[in-house]
Short mmCIF file of N, CA and C in Angstrom, two decimals:
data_model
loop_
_atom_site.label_atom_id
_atom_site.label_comp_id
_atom_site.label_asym_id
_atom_site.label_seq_id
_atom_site.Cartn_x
_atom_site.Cartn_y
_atom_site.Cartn_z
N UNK N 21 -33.34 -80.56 -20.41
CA UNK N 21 -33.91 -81.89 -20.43
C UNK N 21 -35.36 -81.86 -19.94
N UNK N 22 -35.40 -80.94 -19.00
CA UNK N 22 -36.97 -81.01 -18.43
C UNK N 22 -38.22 -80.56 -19.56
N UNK N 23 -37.62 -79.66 -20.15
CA UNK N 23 -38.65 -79.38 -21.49
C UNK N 23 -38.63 -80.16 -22.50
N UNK N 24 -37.70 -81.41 -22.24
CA UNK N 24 -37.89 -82.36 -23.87
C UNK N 24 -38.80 -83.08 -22.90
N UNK N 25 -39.00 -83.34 -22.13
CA UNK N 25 -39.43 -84.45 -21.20
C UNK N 25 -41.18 -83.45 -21.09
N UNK N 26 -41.51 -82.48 -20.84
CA UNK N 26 -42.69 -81.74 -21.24
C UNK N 26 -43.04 -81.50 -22.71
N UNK N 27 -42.32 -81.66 -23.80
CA UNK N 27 -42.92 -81.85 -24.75
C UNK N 27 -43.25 -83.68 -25.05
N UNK N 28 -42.42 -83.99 -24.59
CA UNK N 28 -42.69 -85.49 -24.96
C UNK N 28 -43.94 -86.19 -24.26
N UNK N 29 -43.86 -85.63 -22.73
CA UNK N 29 -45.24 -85.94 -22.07
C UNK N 29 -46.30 -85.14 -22.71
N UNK N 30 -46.33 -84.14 -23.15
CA UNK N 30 -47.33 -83.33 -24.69
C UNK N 30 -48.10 -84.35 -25.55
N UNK N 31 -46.70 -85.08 -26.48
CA UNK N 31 -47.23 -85.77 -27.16
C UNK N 31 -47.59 -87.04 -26.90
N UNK N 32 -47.63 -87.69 -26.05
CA UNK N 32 -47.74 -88.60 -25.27
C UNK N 32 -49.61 -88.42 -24.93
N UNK N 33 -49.14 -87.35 -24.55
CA UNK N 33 -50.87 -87.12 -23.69
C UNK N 33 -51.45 -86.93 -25.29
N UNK N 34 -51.20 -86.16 -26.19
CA UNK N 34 -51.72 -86.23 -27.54
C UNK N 34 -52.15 -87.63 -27.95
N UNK N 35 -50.85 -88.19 -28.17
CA UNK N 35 -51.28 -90.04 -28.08
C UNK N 35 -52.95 -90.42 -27.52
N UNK N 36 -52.52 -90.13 -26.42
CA UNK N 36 -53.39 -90.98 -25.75
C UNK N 36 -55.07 -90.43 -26.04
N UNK N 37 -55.28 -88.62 -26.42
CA UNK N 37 -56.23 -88.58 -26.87
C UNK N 37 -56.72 -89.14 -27.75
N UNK N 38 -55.92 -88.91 -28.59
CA UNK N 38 -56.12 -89.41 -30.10
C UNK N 38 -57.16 -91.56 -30.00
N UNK N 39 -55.95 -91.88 -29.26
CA UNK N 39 -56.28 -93.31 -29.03
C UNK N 39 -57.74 -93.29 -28.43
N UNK N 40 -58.37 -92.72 -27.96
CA UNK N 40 -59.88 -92.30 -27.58
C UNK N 40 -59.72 -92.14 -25.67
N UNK N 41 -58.63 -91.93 -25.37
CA UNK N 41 -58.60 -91.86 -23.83
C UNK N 41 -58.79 -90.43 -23.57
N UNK N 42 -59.83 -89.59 -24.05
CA UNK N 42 -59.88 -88.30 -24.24
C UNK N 42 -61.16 -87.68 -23.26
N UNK N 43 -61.42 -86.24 -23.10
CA UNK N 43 -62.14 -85.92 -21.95
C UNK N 43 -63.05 -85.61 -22.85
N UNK N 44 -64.19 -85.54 -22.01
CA UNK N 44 -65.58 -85.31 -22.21
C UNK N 44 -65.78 -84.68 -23.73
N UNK N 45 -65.82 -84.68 -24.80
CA UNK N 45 -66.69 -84.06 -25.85
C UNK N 45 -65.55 -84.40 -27.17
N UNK N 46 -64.22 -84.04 -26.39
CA UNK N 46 -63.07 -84.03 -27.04
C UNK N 46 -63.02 -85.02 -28.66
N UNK N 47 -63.93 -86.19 -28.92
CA UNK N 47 -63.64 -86.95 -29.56
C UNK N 47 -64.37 -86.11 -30.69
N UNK N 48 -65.11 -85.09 -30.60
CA UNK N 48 -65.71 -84.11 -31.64
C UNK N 48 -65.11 -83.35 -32.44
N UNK N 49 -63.46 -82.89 -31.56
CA UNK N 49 -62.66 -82.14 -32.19
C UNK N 49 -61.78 -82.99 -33.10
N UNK N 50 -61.08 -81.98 -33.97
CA UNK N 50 -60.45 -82.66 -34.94
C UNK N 50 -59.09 -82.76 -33.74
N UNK N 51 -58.22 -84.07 -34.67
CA UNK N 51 -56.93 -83.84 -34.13
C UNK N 51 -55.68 -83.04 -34.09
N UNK N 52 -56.05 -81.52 -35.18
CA UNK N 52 -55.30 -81.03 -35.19
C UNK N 52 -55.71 -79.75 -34.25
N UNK N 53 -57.03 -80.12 -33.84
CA UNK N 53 -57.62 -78.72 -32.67
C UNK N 53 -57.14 -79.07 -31.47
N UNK N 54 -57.37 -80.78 -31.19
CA UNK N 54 -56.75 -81.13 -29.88
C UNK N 54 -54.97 -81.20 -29.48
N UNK N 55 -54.18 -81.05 -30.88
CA UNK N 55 -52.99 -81.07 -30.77
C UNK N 55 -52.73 -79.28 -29.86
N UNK N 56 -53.02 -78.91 -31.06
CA UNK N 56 -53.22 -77.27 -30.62
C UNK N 56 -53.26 -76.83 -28.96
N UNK N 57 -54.82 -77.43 -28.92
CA UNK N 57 -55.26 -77.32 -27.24
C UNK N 57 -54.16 -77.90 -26.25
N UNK N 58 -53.14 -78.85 -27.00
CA UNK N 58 -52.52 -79.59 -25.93
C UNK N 58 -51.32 -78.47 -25.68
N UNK N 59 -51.06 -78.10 -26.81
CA UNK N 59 -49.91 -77.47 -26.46
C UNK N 59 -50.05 -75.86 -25.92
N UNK N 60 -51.34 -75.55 -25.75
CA UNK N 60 -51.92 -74.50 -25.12
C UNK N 60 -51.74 -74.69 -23.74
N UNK N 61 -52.47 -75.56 -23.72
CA UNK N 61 -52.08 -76.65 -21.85
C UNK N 61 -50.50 -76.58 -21.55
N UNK N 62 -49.56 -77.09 -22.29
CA UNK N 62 -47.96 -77.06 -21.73
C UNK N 62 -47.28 -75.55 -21.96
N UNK N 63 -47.69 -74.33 -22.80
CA UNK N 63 -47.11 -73.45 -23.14
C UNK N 63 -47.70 -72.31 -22.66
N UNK N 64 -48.71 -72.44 -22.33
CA UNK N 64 -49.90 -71.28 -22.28
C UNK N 64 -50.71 -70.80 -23.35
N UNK N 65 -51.75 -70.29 -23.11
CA UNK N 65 -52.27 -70.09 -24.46
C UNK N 65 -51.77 -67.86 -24.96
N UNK N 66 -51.69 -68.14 -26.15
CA UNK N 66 -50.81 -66.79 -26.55
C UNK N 66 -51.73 -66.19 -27.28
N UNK N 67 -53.25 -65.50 -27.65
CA UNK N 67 -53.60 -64.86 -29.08
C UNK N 67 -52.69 -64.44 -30.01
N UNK N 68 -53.39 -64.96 -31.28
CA UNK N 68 -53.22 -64.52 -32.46
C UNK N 68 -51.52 -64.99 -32.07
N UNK N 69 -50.70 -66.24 -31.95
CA UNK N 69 -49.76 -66.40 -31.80
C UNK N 69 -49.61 -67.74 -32.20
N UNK N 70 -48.71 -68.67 -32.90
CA UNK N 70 -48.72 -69.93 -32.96
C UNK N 70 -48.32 -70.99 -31.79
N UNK N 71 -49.15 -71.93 -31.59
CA UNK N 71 -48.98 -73.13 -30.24
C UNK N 71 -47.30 -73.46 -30.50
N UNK N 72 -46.79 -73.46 -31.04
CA UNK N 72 -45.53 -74.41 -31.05
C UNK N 72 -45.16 -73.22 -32.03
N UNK N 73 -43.76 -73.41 -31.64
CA UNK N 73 -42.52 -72.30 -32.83
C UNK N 73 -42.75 -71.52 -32.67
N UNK N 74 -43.18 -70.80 -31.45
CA UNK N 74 -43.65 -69.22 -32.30
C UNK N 74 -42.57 -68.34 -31.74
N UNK N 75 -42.13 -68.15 -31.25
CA UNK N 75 -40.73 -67.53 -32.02
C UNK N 75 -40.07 -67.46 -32.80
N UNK N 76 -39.94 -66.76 -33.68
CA UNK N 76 -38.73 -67.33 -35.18
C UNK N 76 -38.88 -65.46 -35.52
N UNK N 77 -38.06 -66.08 -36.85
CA UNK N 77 -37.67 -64.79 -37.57
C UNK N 77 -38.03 -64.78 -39.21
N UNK N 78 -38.72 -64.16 -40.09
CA UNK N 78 -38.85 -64.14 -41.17
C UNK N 78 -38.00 -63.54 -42.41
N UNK N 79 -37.21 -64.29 -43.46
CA UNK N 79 -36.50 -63.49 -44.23
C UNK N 79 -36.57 -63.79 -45.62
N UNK N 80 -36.57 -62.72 -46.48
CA UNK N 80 -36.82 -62.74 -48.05
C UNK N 80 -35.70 -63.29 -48.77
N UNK N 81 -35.59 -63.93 -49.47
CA UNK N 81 -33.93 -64.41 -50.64
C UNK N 81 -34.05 -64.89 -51.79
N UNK N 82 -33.15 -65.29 -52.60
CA UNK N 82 -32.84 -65.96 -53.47
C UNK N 82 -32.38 -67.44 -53.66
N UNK N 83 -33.28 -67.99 -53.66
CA UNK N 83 -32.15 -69.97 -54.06
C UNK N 83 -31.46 -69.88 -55.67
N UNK N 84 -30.11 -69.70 -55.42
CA UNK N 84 -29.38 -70.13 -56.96
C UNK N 84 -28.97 -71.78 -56.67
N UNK N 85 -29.59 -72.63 -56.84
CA UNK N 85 -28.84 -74.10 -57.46
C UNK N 85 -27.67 -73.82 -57.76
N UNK N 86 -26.89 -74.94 -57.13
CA UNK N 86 -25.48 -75.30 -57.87
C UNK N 86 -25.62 -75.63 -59.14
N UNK N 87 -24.69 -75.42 -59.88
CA UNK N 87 -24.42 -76.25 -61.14
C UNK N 87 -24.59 -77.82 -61.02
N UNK N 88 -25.39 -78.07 -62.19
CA UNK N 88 -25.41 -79.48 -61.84
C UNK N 88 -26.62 -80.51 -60.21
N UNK N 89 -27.43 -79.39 -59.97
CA UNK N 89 -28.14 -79.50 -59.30
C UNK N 89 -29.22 -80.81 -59.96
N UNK N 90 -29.76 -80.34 -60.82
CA UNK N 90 -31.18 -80.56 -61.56
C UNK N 90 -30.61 -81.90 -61.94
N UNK N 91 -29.19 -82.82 -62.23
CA UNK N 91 -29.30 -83.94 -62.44
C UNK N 91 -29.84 -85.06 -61.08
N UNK N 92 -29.52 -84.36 -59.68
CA UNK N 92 -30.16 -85.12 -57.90
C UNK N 92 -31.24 -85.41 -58.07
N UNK N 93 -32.54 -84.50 -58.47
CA UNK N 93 -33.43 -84.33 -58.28
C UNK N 93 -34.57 -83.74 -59.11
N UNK N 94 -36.21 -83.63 -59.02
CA UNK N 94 -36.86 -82.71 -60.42
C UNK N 94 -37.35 -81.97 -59.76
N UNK N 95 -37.28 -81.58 -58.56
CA UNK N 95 -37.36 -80.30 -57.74
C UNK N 95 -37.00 -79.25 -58.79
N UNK N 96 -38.44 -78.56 -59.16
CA UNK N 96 -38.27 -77.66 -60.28
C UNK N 96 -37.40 -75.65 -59.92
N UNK N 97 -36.85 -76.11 -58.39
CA UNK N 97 -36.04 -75.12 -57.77
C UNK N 97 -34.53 -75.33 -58.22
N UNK N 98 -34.36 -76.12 -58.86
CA UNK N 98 -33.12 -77.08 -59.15
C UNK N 98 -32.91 -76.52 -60.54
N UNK N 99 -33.92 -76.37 -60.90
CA UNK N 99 -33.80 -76.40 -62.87
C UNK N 99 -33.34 -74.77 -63.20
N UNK N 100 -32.31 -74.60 -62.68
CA UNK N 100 -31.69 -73.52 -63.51
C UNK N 100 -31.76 -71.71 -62.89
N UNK N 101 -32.96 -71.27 -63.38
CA UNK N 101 -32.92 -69.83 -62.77
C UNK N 101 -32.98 -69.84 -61.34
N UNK N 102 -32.42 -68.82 -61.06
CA UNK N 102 -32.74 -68.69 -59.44
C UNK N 102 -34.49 -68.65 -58.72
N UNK N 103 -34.72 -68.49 -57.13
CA UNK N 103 -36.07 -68.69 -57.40
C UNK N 103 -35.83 -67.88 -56.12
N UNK N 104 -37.23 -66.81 -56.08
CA UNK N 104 -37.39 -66.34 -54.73
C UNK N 104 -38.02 -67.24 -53.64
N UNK N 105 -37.68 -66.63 -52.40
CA UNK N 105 -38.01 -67.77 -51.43
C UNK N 105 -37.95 -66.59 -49.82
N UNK N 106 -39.29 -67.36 -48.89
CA UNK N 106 -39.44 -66.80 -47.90
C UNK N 106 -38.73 -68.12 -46.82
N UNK N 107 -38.01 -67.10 -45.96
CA UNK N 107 -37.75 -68.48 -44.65
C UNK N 107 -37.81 -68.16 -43.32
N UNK N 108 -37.79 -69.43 -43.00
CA UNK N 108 -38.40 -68.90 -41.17
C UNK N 108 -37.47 -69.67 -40.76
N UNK N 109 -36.98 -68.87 -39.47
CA UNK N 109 -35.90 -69.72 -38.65
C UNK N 109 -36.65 -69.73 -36.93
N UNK N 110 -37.31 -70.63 -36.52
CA UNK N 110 -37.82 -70.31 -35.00
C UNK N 110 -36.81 -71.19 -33.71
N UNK N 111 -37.50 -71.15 -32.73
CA UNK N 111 -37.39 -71.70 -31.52
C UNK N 111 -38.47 -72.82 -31.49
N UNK N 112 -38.13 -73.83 -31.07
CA UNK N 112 -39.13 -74.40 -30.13
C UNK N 112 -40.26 -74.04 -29.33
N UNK N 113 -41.18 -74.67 -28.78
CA UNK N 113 -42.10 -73.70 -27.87
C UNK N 113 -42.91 -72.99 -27.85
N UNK N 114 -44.22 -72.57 -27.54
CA UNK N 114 -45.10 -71.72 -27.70
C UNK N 114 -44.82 -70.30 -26.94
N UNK N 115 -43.81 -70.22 -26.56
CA UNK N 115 -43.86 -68.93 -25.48
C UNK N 115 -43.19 -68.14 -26.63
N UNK N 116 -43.69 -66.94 -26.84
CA UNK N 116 -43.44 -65.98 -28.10
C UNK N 116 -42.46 -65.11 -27.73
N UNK N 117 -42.41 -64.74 -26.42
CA UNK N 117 -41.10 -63.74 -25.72
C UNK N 117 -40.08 -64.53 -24.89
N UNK N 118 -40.20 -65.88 -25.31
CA UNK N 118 -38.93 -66.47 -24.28
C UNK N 118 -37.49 -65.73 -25.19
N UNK N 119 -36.83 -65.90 -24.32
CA UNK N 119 -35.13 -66.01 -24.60
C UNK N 119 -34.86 -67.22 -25.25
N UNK N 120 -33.81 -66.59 -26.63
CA UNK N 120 -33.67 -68.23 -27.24
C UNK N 120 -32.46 -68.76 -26.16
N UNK N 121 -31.92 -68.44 -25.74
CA UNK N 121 -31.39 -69.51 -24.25
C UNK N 121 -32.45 -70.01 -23.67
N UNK N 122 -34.04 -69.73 -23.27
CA UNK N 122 -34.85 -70.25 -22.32
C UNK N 122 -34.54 -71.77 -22.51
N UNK N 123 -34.70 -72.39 -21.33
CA UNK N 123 -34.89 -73.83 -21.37
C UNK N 123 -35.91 -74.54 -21.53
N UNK N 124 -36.94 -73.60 -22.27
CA UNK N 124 -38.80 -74.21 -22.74
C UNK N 124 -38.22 -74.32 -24.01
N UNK N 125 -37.02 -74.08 -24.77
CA UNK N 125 -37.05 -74.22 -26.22
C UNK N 125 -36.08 -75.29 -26.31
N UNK N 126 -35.34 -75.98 -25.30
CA UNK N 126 -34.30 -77.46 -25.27
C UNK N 126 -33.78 -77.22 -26.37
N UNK N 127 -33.18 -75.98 -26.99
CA UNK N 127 -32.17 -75.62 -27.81
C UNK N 127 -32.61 -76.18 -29.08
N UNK N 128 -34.08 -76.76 -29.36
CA UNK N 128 -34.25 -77.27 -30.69
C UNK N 128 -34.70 -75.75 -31.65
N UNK N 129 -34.48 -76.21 -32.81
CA UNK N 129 -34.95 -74.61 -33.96
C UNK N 129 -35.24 -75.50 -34.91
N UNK N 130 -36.17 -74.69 -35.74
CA UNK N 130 -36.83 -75.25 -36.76
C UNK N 130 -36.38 -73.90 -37.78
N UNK N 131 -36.60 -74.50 -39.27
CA UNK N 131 -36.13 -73.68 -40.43
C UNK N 131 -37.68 -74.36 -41.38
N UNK N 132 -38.21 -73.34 -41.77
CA UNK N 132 -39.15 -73.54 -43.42
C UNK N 132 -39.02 -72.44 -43.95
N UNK N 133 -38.97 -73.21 -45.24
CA UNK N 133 -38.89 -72.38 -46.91
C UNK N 133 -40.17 -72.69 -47.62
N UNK N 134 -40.21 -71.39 -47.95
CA UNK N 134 -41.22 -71.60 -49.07
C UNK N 134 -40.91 -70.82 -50.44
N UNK N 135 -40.73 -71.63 -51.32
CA UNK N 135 -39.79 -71.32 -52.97
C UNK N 135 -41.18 -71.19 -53.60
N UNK N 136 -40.96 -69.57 -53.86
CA UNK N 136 -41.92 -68.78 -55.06
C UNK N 136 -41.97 -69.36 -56.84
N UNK N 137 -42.64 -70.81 -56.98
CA UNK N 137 -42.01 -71.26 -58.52
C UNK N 137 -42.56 -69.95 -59.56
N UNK N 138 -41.72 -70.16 -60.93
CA UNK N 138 -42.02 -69.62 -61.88
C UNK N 138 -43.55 -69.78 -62.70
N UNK N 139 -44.22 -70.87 -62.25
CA UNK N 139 -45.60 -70.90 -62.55
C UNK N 139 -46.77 -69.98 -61.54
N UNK N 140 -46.38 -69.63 -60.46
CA UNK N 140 -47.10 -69.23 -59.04
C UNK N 140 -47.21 -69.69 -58.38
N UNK N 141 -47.26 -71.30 -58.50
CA UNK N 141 -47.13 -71.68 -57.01
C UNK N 141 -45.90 -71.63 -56.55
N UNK N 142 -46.18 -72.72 -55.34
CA UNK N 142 -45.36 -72.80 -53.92
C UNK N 142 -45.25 -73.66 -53.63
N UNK N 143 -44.00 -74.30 -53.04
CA UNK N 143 -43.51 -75.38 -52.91
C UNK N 143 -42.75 -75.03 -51.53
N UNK N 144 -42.89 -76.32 -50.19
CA UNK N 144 -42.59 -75.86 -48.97
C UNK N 144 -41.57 -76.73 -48.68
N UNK N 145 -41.02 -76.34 -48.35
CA UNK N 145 -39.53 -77.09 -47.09
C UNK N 145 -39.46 -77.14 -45.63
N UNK N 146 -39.93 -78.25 -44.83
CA UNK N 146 -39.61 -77.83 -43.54
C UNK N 146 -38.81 -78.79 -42.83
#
């Protein structure tokens, strides 16, 4: 509970930059530099590491659609052949060597896909 309550005071204090209650110069940066910085402030700062999630795991696969997929939706992952796809399964948290028991990750996990289409692009899921 204490780390939902430190991320929430995170975004909270994010809030409040954003709203212009921000320190000296800060209103120069973008809001996705000051999000960053904030969560540098609650996590520590890590090089070459991501502020939030950065723990996870990366894996290569296949999406086969069910039968009958492509009538839900025009999600062109739907329409028939299978499609390659990269996914990430993380932790919560900026700390890159916590334990996924640590209590800086309040047991939340995040999952993104990203489906390789048959034209070249990419299409994301998070």
């Amino acid at each position: 509970m204490r780390s939902f309550q430190c991320v929430a005071m995170g975004f909270a204090l994010s809030a409040l930059m954003a709203a212009g209650a921000t320190r000296a110069g800060a209103e120069d940066e973008s809001l996705g530099v000051r999000l960053v910085n904030q969560m540098n402030a609650l996590y520590g700062r890590h090089p070459g590491v991501r502020a939030n999630h950065a723990k996870g795991a990366v894996f290569e696969g296949t999406f086969t659609p069910a039968q009958g997929a492509d009538a839900l939706s025009s999600a062109v992952f739907l329409k028939g052949a299978p499609t390659p796809l990269v996914i990430r399964f993380s932790n919560a948290g900026g700390v890159p060597d916590a334990p996924d028991t640590d209590p800086s990750t309040d047991r939340i996990r995040g999952m993104a896909i990203k489906f390789h289409l048959p034209d070249r692009s990419e299409q994301d899921m998070i």
